[in-house]
Short mmCIF file of C-alpha atoms in Angstrom, two decimals:
data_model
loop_
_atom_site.label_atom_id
_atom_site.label_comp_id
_atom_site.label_asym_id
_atom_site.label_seq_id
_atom_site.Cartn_x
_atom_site.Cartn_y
_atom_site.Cartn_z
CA UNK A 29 117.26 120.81 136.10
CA UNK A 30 114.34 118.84 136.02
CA UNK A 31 112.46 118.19 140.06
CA UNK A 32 109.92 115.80 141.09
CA UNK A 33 111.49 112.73 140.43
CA UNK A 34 111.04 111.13 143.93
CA UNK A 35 106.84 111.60 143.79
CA UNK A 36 104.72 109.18 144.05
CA UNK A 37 103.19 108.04 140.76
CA UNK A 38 99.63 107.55 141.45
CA UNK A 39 98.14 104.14 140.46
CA UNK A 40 95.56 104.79 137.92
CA UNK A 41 94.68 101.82 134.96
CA UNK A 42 94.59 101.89 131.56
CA UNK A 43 91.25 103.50 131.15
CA UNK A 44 91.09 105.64 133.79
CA UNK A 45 94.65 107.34 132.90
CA UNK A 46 92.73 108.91 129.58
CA UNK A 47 89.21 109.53 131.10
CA UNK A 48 90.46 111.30 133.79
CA UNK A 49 91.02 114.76 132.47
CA UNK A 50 92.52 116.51 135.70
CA UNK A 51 96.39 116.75 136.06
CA UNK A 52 97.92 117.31 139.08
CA UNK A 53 100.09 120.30 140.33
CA UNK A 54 103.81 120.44 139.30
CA UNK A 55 105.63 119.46 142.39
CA UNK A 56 108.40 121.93 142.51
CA UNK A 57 108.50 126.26 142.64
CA UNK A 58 109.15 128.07 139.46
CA UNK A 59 110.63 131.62 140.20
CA UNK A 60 109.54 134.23 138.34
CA UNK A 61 110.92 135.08 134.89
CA UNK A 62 111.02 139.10 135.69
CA UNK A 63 112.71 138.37 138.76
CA UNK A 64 115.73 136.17 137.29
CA UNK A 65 116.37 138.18 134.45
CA UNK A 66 113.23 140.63 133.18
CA UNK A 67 110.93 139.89 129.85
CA UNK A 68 111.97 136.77 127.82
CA UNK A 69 114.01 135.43 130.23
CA UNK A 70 113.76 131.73 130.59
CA UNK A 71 114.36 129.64 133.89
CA UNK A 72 116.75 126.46 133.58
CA UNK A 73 113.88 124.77 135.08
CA UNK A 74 111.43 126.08 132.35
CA UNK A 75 113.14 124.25 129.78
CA UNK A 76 113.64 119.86 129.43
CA UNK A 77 117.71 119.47 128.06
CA UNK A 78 117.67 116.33 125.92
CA UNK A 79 119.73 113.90 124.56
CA UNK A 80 118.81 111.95 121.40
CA UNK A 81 120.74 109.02 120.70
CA UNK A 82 120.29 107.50 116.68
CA UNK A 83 119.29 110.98 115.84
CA UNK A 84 118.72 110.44 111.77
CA UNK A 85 116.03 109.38 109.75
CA UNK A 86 113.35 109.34 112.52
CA UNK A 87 114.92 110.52 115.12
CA UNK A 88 115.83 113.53 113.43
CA UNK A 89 112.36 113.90 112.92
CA UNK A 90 111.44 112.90 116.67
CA UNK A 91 113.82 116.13 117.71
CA UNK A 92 112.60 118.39 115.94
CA UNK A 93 109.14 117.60 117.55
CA UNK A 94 110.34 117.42 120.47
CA UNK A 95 111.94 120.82 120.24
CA UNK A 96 108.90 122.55 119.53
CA UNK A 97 108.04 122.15 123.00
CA UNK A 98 110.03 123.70 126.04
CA UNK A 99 113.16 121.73 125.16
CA UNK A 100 116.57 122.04 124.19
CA UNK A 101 118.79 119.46 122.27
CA UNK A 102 121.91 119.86 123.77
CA UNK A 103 123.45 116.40 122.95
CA UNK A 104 123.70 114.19 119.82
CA UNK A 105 124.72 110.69 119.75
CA UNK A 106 124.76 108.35 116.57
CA UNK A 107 126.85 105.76 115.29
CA UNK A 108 126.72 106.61 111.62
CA UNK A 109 127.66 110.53 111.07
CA UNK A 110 126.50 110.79 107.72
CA UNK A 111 122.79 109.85 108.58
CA UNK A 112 123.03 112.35 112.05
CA UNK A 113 124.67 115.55 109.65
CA UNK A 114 120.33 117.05 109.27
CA UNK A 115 120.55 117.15 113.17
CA UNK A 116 123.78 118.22 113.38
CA UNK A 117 122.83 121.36 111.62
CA UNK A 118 119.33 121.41 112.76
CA UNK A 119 121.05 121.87 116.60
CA UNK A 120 124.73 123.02 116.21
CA UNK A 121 125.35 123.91 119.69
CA UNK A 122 124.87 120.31 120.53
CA UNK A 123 128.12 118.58 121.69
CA UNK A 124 128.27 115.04 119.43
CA UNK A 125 129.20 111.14 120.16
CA UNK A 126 129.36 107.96 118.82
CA UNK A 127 128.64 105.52 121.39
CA UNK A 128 125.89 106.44 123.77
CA UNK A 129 127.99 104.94 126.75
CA UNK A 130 130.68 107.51 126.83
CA UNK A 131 127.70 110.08 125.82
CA UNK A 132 125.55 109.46 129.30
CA UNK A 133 128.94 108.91 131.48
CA UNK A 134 130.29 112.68 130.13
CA UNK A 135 126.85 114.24 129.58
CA UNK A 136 124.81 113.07 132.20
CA UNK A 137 124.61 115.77 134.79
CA UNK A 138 124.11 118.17 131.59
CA UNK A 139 120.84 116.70 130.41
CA UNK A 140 117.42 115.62 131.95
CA UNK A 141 115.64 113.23 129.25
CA UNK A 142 117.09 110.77 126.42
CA UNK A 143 115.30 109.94 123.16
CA UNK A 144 116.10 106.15 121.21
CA UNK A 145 115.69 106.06 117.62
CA UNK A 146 117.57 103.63 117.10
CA UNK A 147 117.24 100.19 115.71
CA UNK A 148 114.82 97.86 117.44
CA UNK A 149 117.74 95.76 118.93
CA UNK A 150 119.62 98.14 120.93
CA UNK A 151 116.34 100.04 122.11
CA UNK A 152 116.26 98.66 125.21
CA UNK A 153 120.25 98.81 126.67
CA UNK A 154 120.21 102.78 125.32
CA UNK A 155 116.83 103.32 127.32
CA UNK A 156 117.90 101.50 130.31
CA UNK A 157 121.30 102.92 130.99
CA UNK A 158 119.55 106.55 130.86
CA UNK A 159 116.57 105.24 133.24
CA UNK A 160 119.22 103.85 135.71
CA UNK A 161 121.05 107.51 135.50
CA UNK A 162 117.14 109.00 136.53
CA UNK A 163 117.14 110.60 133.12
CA UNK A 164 113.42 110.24 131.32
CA UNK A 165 113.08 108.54 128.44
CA UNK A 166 111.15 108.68 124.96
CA UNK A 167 111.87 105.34 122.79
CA UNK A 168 110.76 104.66 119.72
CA UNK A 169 108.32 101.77 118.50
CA UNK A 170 108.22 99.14 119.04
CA UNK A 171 110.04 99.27 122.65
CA UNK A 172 111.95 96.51 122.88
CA UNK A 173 112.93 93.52 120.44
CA UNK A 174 112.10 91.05 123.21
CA UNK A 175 109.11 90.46 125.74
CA UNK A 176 111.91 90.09 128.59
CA UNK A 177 113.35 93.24 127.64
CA UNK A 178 109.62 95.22 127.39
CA UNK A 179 109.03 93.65 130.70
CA UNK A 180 112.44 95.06 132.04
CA UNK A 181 111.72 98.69 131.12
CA UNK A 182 108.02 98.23 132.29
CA UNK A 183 108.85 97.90 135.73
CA UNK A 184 112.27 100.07 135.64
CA UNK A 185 110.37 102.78 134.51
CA UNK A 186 108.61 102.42 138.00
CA UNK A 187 111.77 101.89 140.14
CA UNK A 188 113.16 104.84 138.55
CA UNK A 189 110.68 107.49 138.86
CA UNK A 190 111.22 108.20 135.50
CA UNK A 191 108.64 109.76 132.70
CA UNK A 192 108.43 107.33 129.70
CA UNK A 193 106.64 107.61 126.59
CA UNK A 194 106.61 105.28 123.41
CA UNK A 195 107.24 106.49 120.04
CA UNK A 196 103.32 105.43 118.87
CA UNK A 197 102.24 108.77 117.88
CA UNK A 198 98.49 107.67 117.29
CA UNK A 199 97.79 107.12 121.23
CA UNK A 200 97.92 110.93 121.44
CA UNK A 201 95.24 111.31 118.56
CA UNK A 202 91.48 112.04 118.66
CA UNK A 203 90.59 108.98 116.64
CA UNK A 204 91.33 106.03 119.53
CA UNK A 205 89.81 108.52 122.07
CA UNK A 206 86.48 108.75 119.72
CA UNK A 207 86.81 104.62 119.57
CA UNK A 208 86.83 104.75 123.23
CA UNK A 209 83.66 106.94 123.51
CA UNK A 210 81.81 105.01 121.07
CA UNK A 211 82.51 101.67 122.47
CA UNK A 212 82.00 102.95 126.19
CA UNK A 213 78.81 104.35 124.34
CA UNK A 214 77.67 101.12 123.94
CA UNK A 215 77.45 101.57 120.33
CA UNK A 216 78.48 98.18 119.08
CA UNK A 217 78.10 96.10 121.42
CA UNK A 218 80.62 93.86 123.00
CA UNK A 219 83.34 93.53 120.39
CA UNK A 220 84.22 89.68 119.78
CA UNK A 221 86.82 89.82 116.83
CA UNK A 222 89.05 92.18 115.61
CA UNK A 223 91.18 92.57 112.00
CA UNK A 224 94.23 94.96 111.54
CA UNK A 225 96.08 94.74 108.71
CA UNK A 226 98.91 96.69 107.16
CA UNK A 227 100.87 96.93 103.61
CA UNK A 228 104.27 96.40 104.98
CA UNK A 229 106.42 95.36 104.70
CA UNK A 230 108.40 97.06 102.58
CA UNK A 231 111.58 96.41 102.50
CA UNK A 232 112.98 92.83 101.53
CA UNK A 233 111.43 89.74 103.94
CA UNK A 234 111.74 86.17 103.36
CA UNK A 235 115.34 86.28 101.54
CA UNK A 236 118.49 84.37 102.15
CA UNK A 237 121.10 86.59 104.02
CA UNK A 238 123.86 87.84 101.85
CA UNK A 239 126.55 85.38 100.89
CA UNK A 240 129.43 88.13 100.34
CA UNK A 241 130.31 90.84 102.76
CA UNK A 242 129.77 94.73 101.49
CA UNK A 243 131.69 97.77 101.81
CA UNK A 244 130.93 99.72 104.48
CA UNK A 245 130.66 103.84 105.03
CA UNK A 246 133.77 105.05 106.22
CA UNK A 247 131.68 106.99 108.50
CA UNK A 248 129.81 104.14 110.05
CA UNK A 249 130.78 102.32 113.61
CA UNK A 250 129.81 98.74 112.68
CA UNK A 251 130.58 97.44 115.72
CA UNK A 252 128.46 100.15 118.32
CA UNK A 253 125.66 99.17 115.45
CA UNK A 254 125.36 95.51 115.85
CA UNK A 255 125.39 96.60 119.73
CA UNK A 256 123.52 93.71 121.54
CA UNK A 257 123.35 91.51 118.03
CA UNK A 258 125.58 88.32 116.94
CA UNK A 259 128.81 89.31 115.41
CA UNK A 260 128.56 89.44 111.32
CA UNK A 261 130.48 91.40 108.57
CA UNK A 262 128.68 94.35 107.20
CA UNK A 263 126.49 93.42 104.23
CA UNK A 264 125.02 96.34 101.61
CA UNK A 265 121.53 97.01 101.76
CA UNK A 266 120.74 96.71 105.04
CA UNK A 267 121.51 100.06 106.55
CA UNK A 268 120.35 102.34 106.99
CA UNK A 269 116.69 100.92 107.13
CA UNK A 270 116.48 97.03 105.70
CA UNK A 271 117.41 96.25 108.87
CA UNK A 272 113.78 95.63 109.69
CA UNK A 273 113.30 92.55 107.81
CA UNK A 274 116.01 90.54 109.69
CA UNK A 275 115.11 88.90 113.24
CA UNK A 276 118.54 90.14 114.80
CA UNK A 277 117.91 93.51 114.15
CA UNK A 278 114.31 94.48 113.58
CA UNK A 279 110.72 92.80 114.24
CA UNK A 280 108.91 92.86 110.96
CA UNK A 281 105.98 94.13 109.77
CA UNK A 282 104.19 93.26 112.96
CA UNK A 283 106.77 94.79 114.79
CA UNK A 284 107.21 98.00 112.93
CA UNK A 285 103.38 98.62 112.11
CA UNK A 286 101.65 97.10 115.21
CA UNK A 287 102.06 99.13 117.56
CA UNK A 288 100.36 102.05 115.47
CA UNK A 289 97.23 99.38 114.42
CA UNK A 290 96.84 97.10 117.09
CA UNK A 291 96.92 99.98 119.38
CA UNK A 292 93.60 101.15 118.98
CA UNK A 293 91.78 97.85 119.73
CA UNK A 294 94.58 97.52 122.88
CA UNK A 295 93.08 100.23 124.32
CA UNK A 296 89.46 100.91 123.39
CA UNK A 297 89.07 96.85 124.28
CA UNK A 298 91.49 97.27 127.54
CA UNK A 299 93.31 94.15 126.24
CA UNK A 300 95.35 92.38 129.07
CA UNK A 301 98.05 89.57 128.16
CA UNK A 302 96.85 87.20 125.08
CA UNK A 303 96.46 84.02 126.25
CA UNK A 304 97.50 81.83 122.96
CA UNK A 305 98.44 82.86 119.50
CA UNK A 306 98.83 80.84 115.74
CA UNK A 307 100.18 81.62 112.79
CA UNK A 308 100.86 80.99 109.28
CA UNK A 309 103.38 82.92 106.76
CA UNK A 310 103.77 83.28 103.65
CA UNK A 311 106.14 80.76 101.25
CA UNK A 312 109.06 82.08 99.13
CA UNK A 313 110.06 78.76 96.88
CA UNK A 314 113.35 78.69 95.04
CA UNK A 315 113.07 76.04 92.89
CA UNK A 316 109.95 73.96 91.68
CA UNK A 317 108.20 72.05 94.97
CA UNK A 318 111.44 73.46 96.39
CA UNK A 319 110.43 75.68 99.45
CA UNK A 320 113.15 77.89 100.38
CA UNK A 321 114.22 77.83 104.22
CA UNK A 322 115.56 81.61 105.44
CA UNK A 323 114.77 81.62 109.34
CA UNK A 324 116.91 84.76 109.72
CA UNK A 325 114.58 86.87 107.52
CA UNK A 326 110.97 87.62 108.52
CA UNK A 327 108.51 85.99 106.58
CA UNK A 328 107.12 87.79 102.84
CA UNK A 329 103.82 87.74 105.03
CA UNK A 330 102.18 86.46 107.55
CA UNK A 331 98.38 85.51 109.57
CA UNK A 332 98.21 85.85 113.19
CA UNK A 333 95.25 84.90 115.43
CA UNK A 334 95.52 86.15 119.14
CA UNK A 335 92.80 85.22 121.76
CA UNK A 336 92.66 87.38 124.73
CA UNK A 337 90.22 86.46 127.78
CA UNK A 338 88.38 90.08 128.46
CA UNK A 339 85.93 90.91 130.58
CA UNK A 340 83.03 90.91 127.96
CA UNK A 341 84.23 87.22 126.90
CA UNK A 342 86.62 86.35 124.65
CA UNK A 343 88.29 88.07 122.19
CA UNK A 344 90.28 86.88 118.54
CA UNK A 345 92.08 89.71 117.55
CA UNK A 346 93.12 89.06 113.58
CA UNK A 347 96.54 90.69 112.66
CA UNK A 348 97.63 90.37 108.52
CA UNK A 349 100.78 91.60 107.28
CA UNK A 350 102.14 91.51 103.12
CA UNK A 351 99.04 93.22 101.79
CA UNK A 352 96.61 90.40 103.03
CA UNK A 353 93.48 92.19 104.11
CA UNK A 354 90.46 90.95 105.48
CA UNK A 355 86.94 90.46 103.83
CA UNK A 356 85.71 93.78 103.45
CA UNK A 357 82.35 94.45 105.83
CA UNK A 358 78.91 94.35 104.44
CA UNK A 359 78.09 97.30 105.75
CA UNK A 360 80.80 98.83 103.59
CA UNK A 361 79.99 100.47 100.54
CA UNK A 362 81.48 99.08 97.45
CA UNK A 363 83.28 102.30 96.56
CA UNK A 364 84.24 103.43 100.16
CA UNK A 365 87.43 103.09 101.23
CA UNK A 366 88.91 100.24 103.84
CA UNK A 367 90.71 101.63 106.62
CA UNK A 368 93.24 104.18 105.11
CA UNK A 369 93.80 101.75 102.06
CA UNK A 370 96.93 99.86 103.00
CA UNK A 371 96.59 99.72 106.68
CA UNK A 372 93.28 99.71 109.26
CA UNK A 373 91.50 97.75 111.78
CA UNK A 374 87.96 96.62 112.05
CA UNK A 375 86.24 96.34 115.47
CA UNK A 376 83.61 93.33 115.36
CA UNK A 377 81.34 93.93 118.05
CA UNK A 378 77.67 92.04 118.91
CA UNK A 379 75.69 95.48 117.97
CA UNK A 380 77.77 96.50 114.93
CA UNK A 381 81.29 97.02 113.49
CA UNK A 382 83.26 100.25 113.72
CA UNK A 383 86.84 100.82 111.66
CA UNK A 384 89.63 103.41 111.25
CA UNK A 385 93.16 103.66 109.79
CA UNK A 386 97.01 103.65 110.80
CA UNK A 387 97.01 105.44 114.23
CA UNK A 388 93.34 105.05 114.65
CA UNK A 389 92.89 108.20 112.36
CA UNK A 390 89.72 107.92 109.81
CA UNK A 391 87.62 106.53 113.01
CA UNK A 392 84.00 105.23 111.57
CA UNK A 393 80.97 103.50 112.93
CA UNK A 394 79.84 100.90 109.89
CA UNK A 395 77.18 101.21 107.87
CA UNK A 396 79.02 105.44 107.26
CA UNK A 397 75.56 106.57 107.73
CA UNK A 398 76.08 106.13 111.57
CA UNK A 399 78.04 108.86 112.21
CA UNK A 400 75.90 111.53 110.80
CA UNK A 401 73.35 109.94 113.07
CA UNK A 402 74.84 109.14 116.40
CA UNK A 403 76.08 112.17 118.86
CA UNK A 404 78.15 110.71 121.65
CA UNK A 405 79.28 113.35 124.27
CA UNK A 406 82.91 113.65 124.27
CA UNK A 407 84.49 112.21 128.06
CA UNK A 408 87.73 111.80 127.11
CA UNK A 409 89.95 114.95 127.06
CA UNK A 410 92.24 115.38 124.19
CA UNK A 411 95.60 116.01 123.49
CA UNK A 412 96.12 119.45 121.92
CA UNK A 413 100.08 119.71 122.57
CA UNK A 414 100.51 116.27 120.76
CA UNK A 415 102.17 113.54 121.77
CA UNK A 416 105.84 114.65 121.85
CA UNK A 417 105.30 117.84 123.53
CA UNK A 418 102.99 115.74 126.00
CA UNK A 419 106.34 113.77 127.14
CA UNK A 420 108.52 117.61 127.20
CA UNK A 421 105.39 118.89 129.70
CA UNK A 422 105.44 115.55 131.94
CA UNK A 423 109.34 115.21 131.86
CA UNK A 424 109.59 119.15 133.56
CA UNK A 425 106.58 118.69 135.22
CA UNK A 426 108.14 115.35 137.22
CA UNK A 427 107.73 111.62 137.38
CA UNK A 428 103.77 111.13 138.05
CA UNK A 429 102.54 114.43 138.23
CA UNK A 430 100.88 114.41 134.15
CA UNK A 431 99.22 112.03 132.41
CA UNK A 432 100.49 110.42 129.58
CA UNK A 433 99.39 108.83 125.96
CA UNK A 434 102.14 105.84 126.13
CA UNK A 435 103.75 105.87 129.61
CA UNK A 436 105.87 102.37 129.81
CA UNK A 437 103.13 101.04 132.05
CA UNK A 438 100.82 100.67 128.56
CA UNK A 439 103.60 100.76 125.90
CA UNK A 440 104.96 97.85 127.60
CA UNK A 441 102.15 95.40 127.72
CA UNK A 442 101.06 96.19 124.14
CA UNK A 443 104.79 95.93 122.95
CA UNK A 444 104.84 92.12 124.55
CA UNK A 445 101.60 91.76 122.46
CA UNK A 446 102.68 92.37 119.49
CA UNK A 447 106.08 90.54 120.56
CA UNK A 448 104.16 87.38 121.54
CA UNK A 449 102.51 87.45 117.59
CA UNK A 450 106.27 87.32 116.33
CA UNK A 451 107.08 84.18 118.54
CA UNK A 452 103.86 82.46 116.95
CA UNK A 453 105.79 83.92 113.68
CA UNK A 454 109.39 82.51 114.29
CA UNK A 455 107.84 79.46 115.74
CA UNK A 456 107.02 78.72 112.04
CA UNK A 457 110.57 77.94 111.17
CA UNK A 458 111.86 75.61 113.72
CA UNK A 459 112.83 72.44 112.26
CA UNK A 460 114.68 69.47 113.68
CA UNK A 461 115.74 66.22 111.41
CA UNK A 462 113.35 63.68 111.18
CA UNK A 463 114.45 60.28 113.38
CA UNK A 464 115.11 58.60 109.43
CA UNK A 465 117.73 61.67 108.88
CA UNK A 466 115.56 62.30 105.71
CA UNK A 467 114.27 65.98 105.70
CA UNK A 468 112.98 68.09 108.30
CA UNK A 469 109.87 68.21 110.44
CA UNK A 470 108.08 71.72 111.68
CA UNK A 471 107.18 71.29 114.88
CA UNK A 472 105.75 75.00 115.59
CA UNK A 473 103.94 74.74 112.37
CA UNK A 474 99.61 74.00 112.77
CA UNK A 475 99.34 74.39 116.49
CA UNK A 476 98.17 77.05 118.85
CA UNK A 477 100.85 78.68 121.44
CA UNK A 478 99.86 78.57 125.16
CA UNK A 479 101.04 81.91 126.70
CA UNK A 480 101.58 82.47 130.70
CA UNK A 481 101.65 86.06 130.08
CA UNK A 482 102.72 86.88 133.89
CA UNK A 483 105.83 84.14 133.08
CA UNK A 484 106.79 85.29 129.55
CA UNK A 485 106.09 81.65 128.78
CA UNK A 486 104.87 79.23 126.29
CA UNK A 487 103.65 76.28 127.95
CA UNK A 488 103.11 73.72 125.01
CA UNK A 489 106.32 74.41 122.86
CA UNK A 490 109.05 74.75 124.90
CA UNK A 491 111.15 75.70 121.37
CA UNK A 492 109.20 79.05 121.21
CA UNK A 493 110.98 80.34 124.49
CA UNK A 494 114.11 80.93 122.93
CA UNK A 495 112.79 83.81 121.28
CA UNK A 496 111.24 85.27 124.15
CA UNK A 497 114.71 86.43 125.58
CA UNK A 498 118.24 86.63 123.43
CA UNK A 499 121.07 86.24 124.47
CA UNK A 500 123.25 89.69 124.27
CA UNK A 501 126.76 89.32 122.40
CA UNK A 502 129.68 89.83 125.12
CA UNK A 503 129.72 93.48 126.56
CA UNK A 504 126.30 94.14 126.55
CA UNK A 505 124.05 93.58 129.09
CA UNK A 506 120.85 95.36 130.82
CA UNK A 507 122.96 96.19 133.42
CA UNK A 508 122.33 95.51 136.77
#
C-alpha cells in the first residue's frame, strides 16, 4: 500500500518546481527484499496498484506506459467492452467494470492510484470520486471540460494529499526545459507575442447534429457514457472518438491540442490567469448568403487572442486552430520547416524569436544558425523516466515528496487557459431575436472578454458565464 499521504507538500512555484533538481526522501521504510522473501522478491510497497477507468484507445496506451514503471494494473473499468478487449488481454488478471462507481466502492482498498481516459466530460466526476477515496490520480488532457471543474480538482488535489499528474506528455520533455534555459538565458529578450497553431481538428466541427438516432453497440452503456451530459439518443459516428467536435462532450481543437502547444509558452513565460480573450471562427454556409447556425458543434476553425499581464509587460498569446497558421518568421528559411508542419508555436520576444513543435519537441532559436552558435548551460534537470513513470515514482514515493511535470497545481491553471479561449469561442454563437422579431443579433461576436481569473468570471458579457460551469444531468454531481 502506498504511505506518505498525510506529508506536507512543500510550496514551491511554477518555476522553481523544474529548476530545482533535488527530491526529497521517501517518507516511509522499505524492508528489504532478501529479508521478505530472498532475490526477486518484490515488496507490496515497491509496487503502485492502479486502476484505469476508459481504458481503450488512449488509455490503453496510457497503461501500458504506466506499467513499465513499478506498477500493476489490477483493475479495468470502461463503459464500452469492445474498445477495453486490447487491455483486457494486455492485463488479464485485472478484475473488470462498467461503471467506475461500483468499481472504486468494491475496489478501493485494493488499489492506490486511478487513471481517466475518458471523454473530456466525465474527466472530472471519475477523478474526483478517486481523490476523495485518497487514491492518486493521472487524467488525461485536457483536465476538465469546465474552468469550475479545473478549479475543483486544483485545490482537491491539495485537500487530499493526493499525487496528480495531467495527461500532457510534452511537460516531461527536454524541448520546454531547453525553452526555459534559453529564455532564462536571456536569449530573446522579453517575449511580447506568441503564435501556436495546430491542424486539428480532425474529426467533423461546425455540422448540424444528427437528425435520426443510430444503432448502438450492443456492448456499449449509453447511459454511464453520456455520464454528466444532457440526455440524447445515441447517434453513429460519434463514438468512439467524434465526440470531440461537440461542446457536450469534448472541447475542440483548442481543447484537445492546447494543452500540448500552449504549454510550452505557459511555462517558459510563467503565464498566470489571462486577463481578456477574442475570437473569431470560421463560417460553414448552407445555402447562398445563408450562414448555417450549429452552436452544439465546435466551430470548422477558429482565431483566439489572449492577453496576459506578466511581469515583463504584457503578453498576446495567438492561438489558430483548422490549419490557419501564422505568417511564417523572416528569420525562417524559405525551405525550413514551421514548427513540426501542422502544429508549433513561435515565441516573439524583444531580442529575437525562438519556435518548436507539438509538445515543445523540435525547440529552435530563429535565424537556425543560432543554435550552432549559442551554448547555454543546462539548469534544469531532465526527466529520464518520462512522464508516466514520473507519476508511478511520486504516487509510491507519497503526496509531496517528488517533483512533478504536470502536478494539478500547473495542469489546472493552464487547463482554465485554454478553457477561457473556448468561452471567447462559444461566445461567438449566442444570439437573441432582434426587438423587430426579424433575425438574430450576436452579441459575443467583435468584442473583447473581461476575465476575473480568481472569480471564473467574465465581467462585460454576462452570457459567456454560462459556459464557465454546466449544469450536471440528475445523478451526477462533484460530490461533496
Amino acid at each position: 500500500m502506498v504511505q506518505g499521504k498525510n506529508n506536507k507538500r512543500n510550496q514551491i512555484s511554477r518555476r522553481s518546481f523544474l529548476t530545482n533538481s533535488a527530491t526529497a526522501a521517501a517518507g516511509f521504510m522499505i524492508v528489504p527484499r532478501h529479508v521478505l522473501g530472498g532475490p526477486g522478491y518484490t515488496a507490496p510497497s515497491d509496487r503502485l496498484r492502479v486502476a484505469g477507468i476508459g481504458v481503450g484507445g488512449k488509455g490503453e496506451s496510457d497503461l501500458s506506459e504506466i506499467s513499465k514503471g513499478p506498477a500493476d494494473v489490477t483493475v479495468l473499468c470502461d463503459v464500452h467492452d469492445s474498445r477495453a478487449a486490447g487491455s483486457v488481454k494486455r492485463f488479464p488478471k485485472a478484475k473488470y467494470y462498467r461503471d467506475y462507481r461500483e468499481m472504486l466502492d468494491k475496489e478501493h482498498k485494493n488499489i492506490d492510484a486511478v487513471t481517466v481516459s475518458s471523454p473530456d466530460h466525465n474527466h472530472a466526476v471519475q477523478a474526483m470520486a478517486a481523490m476523495q477515496l485518497g487514491k492518486h490520480v493521472y487524467v488525461q488532457k485536457p483536465l476538465t471540460h469546465d474552468i469550475y471543474e479545473a478549479r475543483m480538482l486544483t485545490q482537491a488535489a491539495k485537500k487530499y494529499k493526493v499525487v496528480t499528474q495531467m495527461g500532457n506528455q510534452g511537460a516531461s520533455g527536454d524541448g520546454v526545459r531547453q525553452l526555459m534555459e534559453w529564455y532564462q538565458a536571456g536569449l530573446i529578450g522579453d517575449v511580447h507575442t506568441v503564435y501556436c497553431w495546430t491542424n486539428r481538428p480532425v474529426w467533423p466541427q461546425g455540422i448540424p447534429w444528427p437528425a435520426q438516432p443510430g444503432t448502438k453497440p450492443a456492448d456499449l452503456d449509453w447511459n454511464l457514457w453520456l455520464g454528466t451530459a444532457p440526455q440524447k439518443d445515441f447517434v453513429d459516428k460519434l463514438v468512439p472518438f467524434n465526440w470531440r467536435g461537440w461542446w457536450d462532450y469534448g472541447t475542440g481543437a483548442l481543447g484537445d491540442m492546447g494543452c500540448h502547444i500552449v504549454e510550452p509558452p505557459f511555462r517558459v513565460l510563467d503565464l498566470g490567469y489571462p486577463v481578456s480573450a477574442e475570437a473569431s471562427v470560421g463560417s460553414v454556409y448552407v445555402d447562398e448568403f445563408k450562414q448555417g447556425y450549429f452552436p452544439e458543434s465546435c466551430p470548422p476553425s477558429s482565431h483566439v487572442i489572449m492577453t496576459f499581464d506578466t511581469k515583463r509587460g504584457p503578453l498576446k498569446l495567438h492561438w489558430m486552430d483548422g490549419g490557419i497558421q501564422p505568417a511564417r518568421p523572416e528569420e525562417l528559411g524559405p525551405n525550413e520547416r514551421m514548427g513540426d508542419g501542422g502544429n508549433g508555436a513561435i515565441f516573439v520576444g524583444s531580442k529575437g524569436k525562438m519556435m518548436c513543435g507539438t509538445y515543445g519537441m523540435y525547440p529552435s532559436l530563429l535565424p537556425s544558425s543560432r543554435n550552432k552558435e549559442v551554448d547555454v548551460k543546462q539548469t534544469i534537470a531532465r526527466v529520464p523516466e518520462g512522464h508516466y513513470v514520473q507519476w508511478v515514482n511520486a504516487c509510491i514515493a507519497g503526496y509531496g515528496k517528488k517533483e512533478l511535470s504536470a502536478p494539478f497545481e500547473i495542469a489546472g491553471p493552464l487547463t482554465e487557459t485554454i478553457l477561457m479561449g473556448n468561452l471567447a469561442i462559444r461566445s461567438y454563437d449566442v444570439r437573441k431575436p432582434k426587438a423587430d422579431g426579424k433575425g438574430f443579433d450576436y452579441p459575443g461576436r467583435y468584442i473583447k472578454l473581461l476575465w476575473d481569473g480568481p472569480n471564473m468570471k467574465i465581467t462585460n458579457f454576462d452570457d459567456a458565464n454560462q459556459f464557465v460551469k454546466r449544469t450536471y444531468r440528475n445523478g451526477w454531481s462533484l460530490g461533496k
